[in-house]
mmCIF file of C-alpha atoms in Angstrom:
data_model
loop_
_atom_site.group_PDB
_atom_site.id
_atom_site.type_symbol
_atom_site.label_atom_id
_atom_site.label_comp_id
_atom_site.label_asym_id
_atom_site.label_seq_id
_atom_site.Cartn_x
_atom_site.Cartn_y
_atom_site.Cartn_z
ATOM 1 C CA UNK A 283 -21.162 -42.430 58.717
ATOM 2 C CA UNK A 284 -22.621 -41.897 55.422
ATOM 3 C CA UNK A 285 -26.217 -42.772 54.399
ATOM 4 C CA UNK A 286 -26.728 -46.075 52.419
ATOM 5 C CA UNK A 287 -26.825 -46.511 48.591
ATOM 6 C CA UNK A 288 -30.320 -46.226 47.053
ATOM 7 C CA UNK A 289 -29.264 -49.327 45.647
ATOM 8 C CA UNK A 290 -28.419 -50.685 48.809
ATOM 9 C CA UNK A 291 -31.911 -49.650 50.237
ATOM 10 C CA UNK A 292 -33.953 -51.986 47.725
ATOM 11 C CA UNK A 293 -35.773 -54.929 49.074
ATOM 12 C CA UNK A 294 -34.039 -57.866 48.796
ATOM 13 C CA UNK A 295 -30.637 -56.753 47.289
ATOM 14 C CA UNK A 296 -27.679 -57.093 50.064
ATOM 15 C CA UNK A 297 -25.544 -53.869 50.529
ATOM 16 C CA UNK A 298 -21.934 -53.395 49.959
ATOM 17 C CA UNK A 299 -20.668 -53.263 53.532
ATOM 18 C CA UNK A 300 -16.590 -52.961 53.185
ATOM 19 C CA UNK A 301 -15.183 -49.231 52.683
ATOM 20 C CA UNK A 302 -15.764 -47.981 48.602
ATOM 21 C CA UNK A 303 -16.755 -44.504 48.150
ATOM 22 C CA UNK A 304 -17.376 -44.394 44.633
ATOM 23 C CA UNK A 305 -20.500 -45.865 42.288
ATOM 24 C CA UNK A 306 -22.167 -48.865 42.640
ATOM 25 C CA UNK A 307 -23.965 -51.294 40.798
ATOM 26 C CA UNK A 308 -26.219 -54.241 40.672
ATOM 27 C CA UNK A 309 -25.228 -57.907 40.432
ATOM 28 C CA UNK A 310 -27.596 -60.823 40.715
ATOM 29 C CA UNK A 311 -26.391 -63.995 40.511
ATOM 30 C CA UNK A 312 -27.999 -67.303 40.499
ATOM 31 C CA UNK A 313 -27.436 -70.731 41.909
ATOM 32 C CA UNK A 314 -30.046 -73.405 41.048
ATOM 33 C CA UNK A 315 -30.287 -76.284 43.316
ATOM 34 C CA UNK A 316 -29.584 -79.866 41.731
ATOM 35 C CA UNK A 317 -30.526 -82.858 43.107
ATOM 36 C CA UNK A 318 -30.238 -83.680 46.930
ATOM 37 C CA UNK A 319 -28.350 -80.673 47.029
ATOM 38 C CA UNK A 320 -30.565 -78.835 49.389
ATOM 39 C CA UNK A 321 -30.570 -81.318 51.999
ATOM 40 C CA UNK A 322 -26.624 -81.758 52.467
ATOM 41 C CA UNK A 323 -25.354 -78.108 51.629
ATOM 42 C CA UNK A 324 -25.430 -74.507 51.846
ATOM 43 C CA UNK A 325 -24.507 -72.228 49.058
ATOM 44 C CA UNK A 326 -22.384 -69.723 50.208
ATOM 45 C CA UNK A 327 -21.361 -66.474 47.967
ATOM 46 C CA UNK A 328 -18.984 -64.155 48.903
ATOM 47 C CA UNK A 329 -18.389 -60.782 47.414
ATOM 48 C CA UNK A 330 -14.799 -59.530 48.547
ATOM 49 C CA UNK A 331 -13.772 -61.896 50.178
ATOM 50 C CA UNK A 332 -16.912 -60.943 52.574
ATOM 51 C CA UNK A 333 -19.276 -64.771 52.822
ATOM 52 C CA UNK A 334 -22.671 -64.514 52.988
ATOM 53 C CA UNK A 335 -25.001 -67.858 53.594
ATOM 54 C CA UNK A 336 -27.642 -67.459 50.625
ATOM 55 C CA UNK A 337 -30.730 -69.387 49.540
ATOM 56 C CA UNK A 338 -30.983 -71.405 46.224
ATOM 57 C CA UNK A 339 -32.076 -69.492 43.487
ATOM 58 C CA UNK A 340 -31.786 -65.748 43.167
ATOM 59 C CA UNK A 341 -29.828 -63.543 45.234
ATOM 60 C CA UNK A 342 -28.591 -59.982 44.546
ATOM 61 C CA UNK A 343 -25.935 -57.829 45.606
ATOM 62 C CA UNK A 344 -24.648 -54.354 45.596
ATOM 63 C CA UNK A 345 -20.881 -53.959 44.549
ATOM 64 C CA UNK A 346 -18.628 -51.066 43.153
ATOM 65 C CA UNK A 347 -18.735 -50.162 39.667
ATOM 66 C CA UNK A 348 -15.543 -48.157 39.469
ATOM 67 C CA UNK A 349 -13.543 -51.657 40.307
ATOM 68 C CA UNK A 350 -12.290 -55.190 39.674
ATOM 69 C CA UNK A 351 -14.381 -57.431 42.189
ATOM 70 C CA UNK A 352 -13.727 -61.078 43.032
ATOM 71 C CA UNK A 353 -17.353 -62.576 43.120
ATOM 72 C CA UNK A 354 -17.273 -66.845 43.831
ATOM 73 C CA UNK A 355 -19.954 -69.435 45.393
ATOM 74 C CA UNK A 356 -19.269 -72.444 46.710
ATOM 75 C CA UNK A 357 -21.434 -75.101 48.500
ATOM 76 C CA UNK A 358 -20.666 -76.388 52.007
ATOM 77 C CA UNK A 359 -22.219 -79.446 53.272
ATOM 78 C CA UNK A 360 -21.699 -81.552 56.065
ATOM 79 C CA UNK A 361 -20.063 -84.548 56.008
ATOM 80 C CA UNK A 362 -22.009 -85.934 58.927
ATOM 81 C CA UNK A 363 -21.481 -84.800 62.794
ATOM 82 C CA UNK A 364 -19.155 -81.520 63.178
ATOM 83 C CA UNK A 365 -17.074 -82.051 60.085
ATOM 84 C CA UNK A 366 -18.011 -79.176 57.127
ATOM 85 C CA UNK A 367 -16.516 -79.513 53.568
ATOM 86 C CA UNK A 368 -16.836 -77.440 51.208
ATOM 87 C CA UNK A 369 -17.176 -79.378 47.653
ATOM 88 C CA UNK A 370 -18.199 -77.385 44.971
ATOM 89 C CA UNK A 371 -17.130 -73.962 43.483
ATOM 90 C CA UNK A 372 -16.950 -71.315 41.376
ATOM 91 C CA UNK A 373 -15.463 -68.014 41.358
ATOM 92 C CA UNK A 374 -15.083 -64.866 39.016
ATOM 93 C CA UNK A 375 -13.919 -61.576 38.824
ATOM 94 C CA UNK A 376 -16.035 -58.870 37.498
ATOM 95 C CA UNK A 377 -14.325 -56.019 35.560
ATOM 96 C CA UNK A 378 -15.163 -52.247 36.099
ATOM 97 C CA UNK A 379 -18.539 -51.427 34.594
ATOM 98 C CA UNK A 380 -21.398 -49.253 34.843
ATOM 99 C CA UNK A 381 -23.871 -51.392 34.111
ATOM 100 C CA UNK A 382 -25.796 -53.872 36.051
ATOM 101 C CA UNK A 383 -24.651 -58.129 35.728
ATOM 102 C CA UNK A 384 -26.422 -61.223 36.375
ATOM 103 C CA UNK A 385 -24.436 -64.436 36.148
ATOM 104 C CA UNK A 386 -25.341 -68.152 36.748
ATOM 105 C CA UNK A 387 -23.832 -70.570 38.828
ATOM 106 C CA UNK A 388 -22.968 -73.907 37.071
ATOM 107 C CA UNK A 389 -21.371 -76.038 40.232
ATOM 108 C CA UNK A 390 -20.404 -79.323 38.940
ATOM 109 C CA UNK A 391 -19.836 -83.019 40.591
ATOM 110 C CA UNK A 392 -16.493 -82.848 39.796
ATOM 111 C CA UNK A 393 -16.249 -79.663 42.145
ATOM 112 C CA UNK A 394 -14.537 -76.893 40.144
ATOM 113 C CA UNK A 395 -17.455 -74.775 38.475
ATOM 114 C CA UNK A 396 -18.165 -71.862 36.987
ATOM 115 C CA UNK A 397 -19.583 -68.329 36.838
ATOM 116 C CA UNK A 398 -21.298 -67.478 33.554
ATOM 117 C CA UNK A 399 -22.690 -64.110 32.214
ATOM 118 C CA UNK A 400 -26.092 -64.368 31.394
ATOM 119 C CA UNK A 401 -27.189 -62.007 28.994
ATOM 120 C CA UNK A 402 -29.959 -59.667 29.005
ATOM 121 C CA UNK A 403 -33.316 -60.401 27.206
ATOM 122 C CA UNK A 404 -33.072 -58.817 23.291
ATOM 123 C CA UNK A 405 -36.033 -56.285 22.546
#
């Protein structure tokens, strides 16, 4: 087994943990809570295909640079007792690049959402 990505070594940021050999990069999304949201879902984010529960706000990932990569978060609340829906969603797929992305969540009512770039602070 090979030794884990600096990258994936930083506090905080959640490794790549399917089989890519190549260079990785950061991506931060984030997924503000609305409303009563917090009380009657979870946001979920997977990378991959691979889900991972997350908190509201901030959460940051490693994934390949050298590589398409389906990125989507949905919410999954509980519709009372055992039954779990999920409601809304968004999902993207990132492009090839070297260089590090942050994009924002924007989970509608009307379920179907959206991931949005958000660009980087201008000098």
């Amino acid at each position: 087994m090979t030794s884990p990505s600096v990258l994936a070594t930083a506090p905080g940021v959640i490794p790549y943990v399917e089989y890519h050999d190549g260079p990785r990069r950061l991506l931060v999304i984030d997924i503000p809570c609305n409303g009563n949201e917090a009380r009657r879902s979870a946001p979920i984010a997977s990378i991959d295909g691979r889900q991972y529960v997350v908190s509201w706000g901030t959460v940051s990932f490693e994934i390949p640079a050298d590589r398409n990569v389906h990125v989507s978060v949905y919410l999954q609340s509980s519709g009372g007792g055992t039954h779990y829906a999920s409601t809304q969603f968004a999902s993207a797929i990132l492009p090839p690049h070297p260089a590090p992305a942050r994009l924002a969540a924007r989970l509608s009512a009307a379920m179907e959402g959206a991931l949005v770039p958000v660009e980087p602070p201008r000098a």
